[in-house]
Amino acid sequence: MTKTPGMSFGLEETELDLTYGDRYRGAKLPDAYERLILDVFCGSQMHFVRSDELAEAWRIFTPLLHKIENEKPNPISYKYGSRGPIEADEKLAANNFKYYGSYKWTKPSSL
C-alpha cells in the first residue's frame, strides 16, 4: 500500500515504485522536510518515530544486519515487474498463506 501524494492520508494498492514524479504527474509533492515542518506546526507526531519504537527496531534488525555483513548472502533474483521470487510464494504456501491480491502491475513508462 502507498499513501496517495499530497497532504491527504489516503492509501492505494501499488507496486514498490519510488518514481512518484512518473506515477503522479501534476500532483504537488511536498518534500520530506515540508511535510515534517507542517507536522510540527500541527502538533502531529505521525511521521516521527518514537524512541521505544526506534530501540525495538535496532534490537530486531541488528542481528540481521550483522548476519548480512558477515555472510554476504546473494540476493534472490526475480523477473522485473513480477510479484517477487518464486521462493517467496513457496514460503507463503509452506505457511498456509494464499495471495488474493487484485493489484495488476503497470509499467511506469505506460502511465
CSV table of C-alpha atoms in Angstrom, one decimal:
chain,number,residue,atom,x,y,z
A,1,MET,CA,0.0,0.0,0.0
A,2,THR,CA,1.2,3.5,-0.8
A,3,LYS,CA,0.0,6.8,0.7
A,4,THR,CA,-1.5,8.9,-2.0
A,5,PRO,CA,0.5,12.1,-2.7
A,6,GLY,CA,-0.1,15.4,-1.1
A,7,MET,CA,-1.4,16.3,2.3
A,8,SER,CA,-4.2,13.6,2.4
A,9,PHE,CA,-3.9,10.3,4.3
A,10,GLY,CA,-5.5,8.1,1.6
A,11,LEU,CA,-3.9,4.8,0.6
A,12,GLU,CA,-3.9,2.8,-2.6
A,13,GLU,CA,-2.5,-0.6,-3.6
A,14,THR,CA,0.6,-0.3,-5.8
A,15,GLU,CA,3.9,-1.9,-6.6
A,16,LEU,CA,7.1,-0.6,-4.9
A,17,ASP,CA,7.6,2.2,-7.4
A,18,LEU,CA,9.6,5.1,-5.9
A,19,THR,CA,9.2,7.3,-9.0
A,20,TYR,CA,6.3,9.4,-7.7
A,21,GLY,CA,7.0,12.0,-10.3
A,22,ASP,CA,6.1,9.5,-13.1
A,23,ARG,CA,3.2,7.9,-11.3
A,24,TYR,CA,1.6,11.1,-10.1
A,25,ARG,CA,2.3,13.6,-12.8
A,26,GLY,CA,1.0,17.1,-12.0
A,27,ALA,CA,0.5,16.4,-8.3
A,28,LYS,CA,2.0,18.7,-5.7
A,29,LEU,CA,4.5,16.6,-3.9
A,30,PRO,CA,5.8,18.3,-0.8
A,31,ASP,CA,9.4,17.3,0.0
A,32,ALA,CA,10.0,15.4,3.2
A,33,TYR,CA,11.0,18.5,5.2
A,34,GLU,CA,7.9,20.4,4.1
A,35,ARG,CA,5.8,17.6,5.4
A,36,LEU,CA,7.7,17.3,8.7
A,37,ILE,CA,7.6,21.0,9.3
A,38,LEU,CA,3.8,21.0,8.7
A,39,ASP,CA,3.5,18.1,11.2
A,40,VAL,CA,5.5,20.1,13.8
A,41,PHE,CA,3.2,23.1,13.4
A,42,CYS,CA,0.1,20.9,13.6
A,43,GLY,CA,1.4,19.1,16.6
A,44,SER,CA,1.3,15.7,14.8
A,45,GLN,CA,3.9,13.0,15.6
A,46,MET,CA,2.5,10.7,12.9
A,47,HIS,CA,5.7,10.9,10.7
A,48,PHE,CA,8.1,10.7,13.6
A,49,VAL,CA,9.4,7.5,15.2
A,50,ARG,CA,9.0,7.2,19.0
A,51,SER,CA,12.2,6.4,20.9
A,52,ASP,CA,10.9,3.0,22.1
A,53,GLU,CA,10.0,2.1,18.6
A,54,LEU,CA,13.4,3.0,17.4
A,55,ALA,CA,15.1,1.0,20.1
A,56,GLU,CA,13.0,-2.0,19.3
A,57,ALA,CA,13.8,-1.7,15.6
A,58,TRP,CA,17.5,-1.7,16.4
A,59,ARG,CA,17.0,-4.7,18.7
A,60,ILE,CA,15.3,-6.7,15.9
A,61,PHE,CA,17.4,-5.7,13.0
A,62,THR,CA,20.9,-5.5,14.4
A,63,PRO,CA,21.4,-9.3,14.4
A,64,LEU,CA,20.1,-9.5,10.8
A,65,LEU,CA,22.5,-6.7,9.7
A,66,HIS,CA,25.4,-8.5,11.4
A,67,LYS,CA,24.5,-11.7,9.6
A,68,ILE,CA,24.3,-9.9,6.2
A,69,GLU,CA,27.6,-8.2,6.9
A,70,ASN,CA,29.4,-11.4,8.0
A,71,GLU,CA,27.9,-13.9,5.5
A,72,LYS,CA,27.3,-11.6,2.5
A,73,PRO,CA,24.4,-13.6,1.0
A,74,ASN,CA,23.5,-13.2,-2.6
A,75,PRO,CA,20.0,-11.7,-3.2
A,76,ILE,CA,17.5,-14.0,-4.8
A,77,SER,CA,16.8,-12.7,-8.3
A,78,TYR,CA,13.3,-12.5,-9.9
A,79,LYS,CA,11.7,-11.2,-13.0
A,80,TYR,CA,11.2,-7.4,-13.2
A,81,GLY,CA,7.6,-6.5,-12.8
A,82,SER,CA,6.7,-9.7,-11.1
A,83,ARG,CA,5.4,-10.1,-7.5
A,84,GLY,CA,8.8,-11.3,-6.4
A,85,PRO,CA,10.9,-14.5,-6.4
A,86,ILE,CA,9.3,-18.0,-6.6
A,87,GLU,CA,10.8,-18.7,-3.2
A,88,ALA,CA,8.6,-16.1,-1.6
A,89,ASP,CA,5.4,-17.9,-2.9
A,90,GLU,CA,6.9,-21.2,-1.7
A,91,LYS,CA,7.4,-19.7,1.7
A,92,LEU,CA,3.9,-18.4,1.8
A,93,ALA,CA,2.4,-21.8,0.7
A,94,ALA,CA,4.5,-23.6,3.4
A,95,ASN,CA,2.9,-21.3,6.0
A,96,ASN,CA,-0.7,-21.8,4.7
A,97,PHE,CA,-1.0,-18.4,3.2
A,98,LYS,CA,-2.7,-17.8,-0.1
A,99,TYR,CA,-2.2,-14.5,-2.0
A,100,TYR,CA,-5.6,-13.0,-3.2
A,101,GLY,CA,-4.4,-9.5,-4.2
A,102,SER,CA,-6.1,-7.7,-7.0
A,103,TYR,CA,-3.3,-5.4,-8.0
A,104,LYS,CA,-2.1,-5.6,-11.6
A,105,TRP,CA,1.3,-4.1,-12.3
A,106,THR,CA,1.6,-1.3,-14.9
A,107,LYS,CA,5.0,-0.3,-16.4
A,108,PRO,CA,5.9,3.2,-15.2
A,109,SER,CA,6.5,4.2,-18.9
A,110,SER,CA,2.9,3.5,-19.8
A,111,LEU,CA,1.3,5.6,-17.0
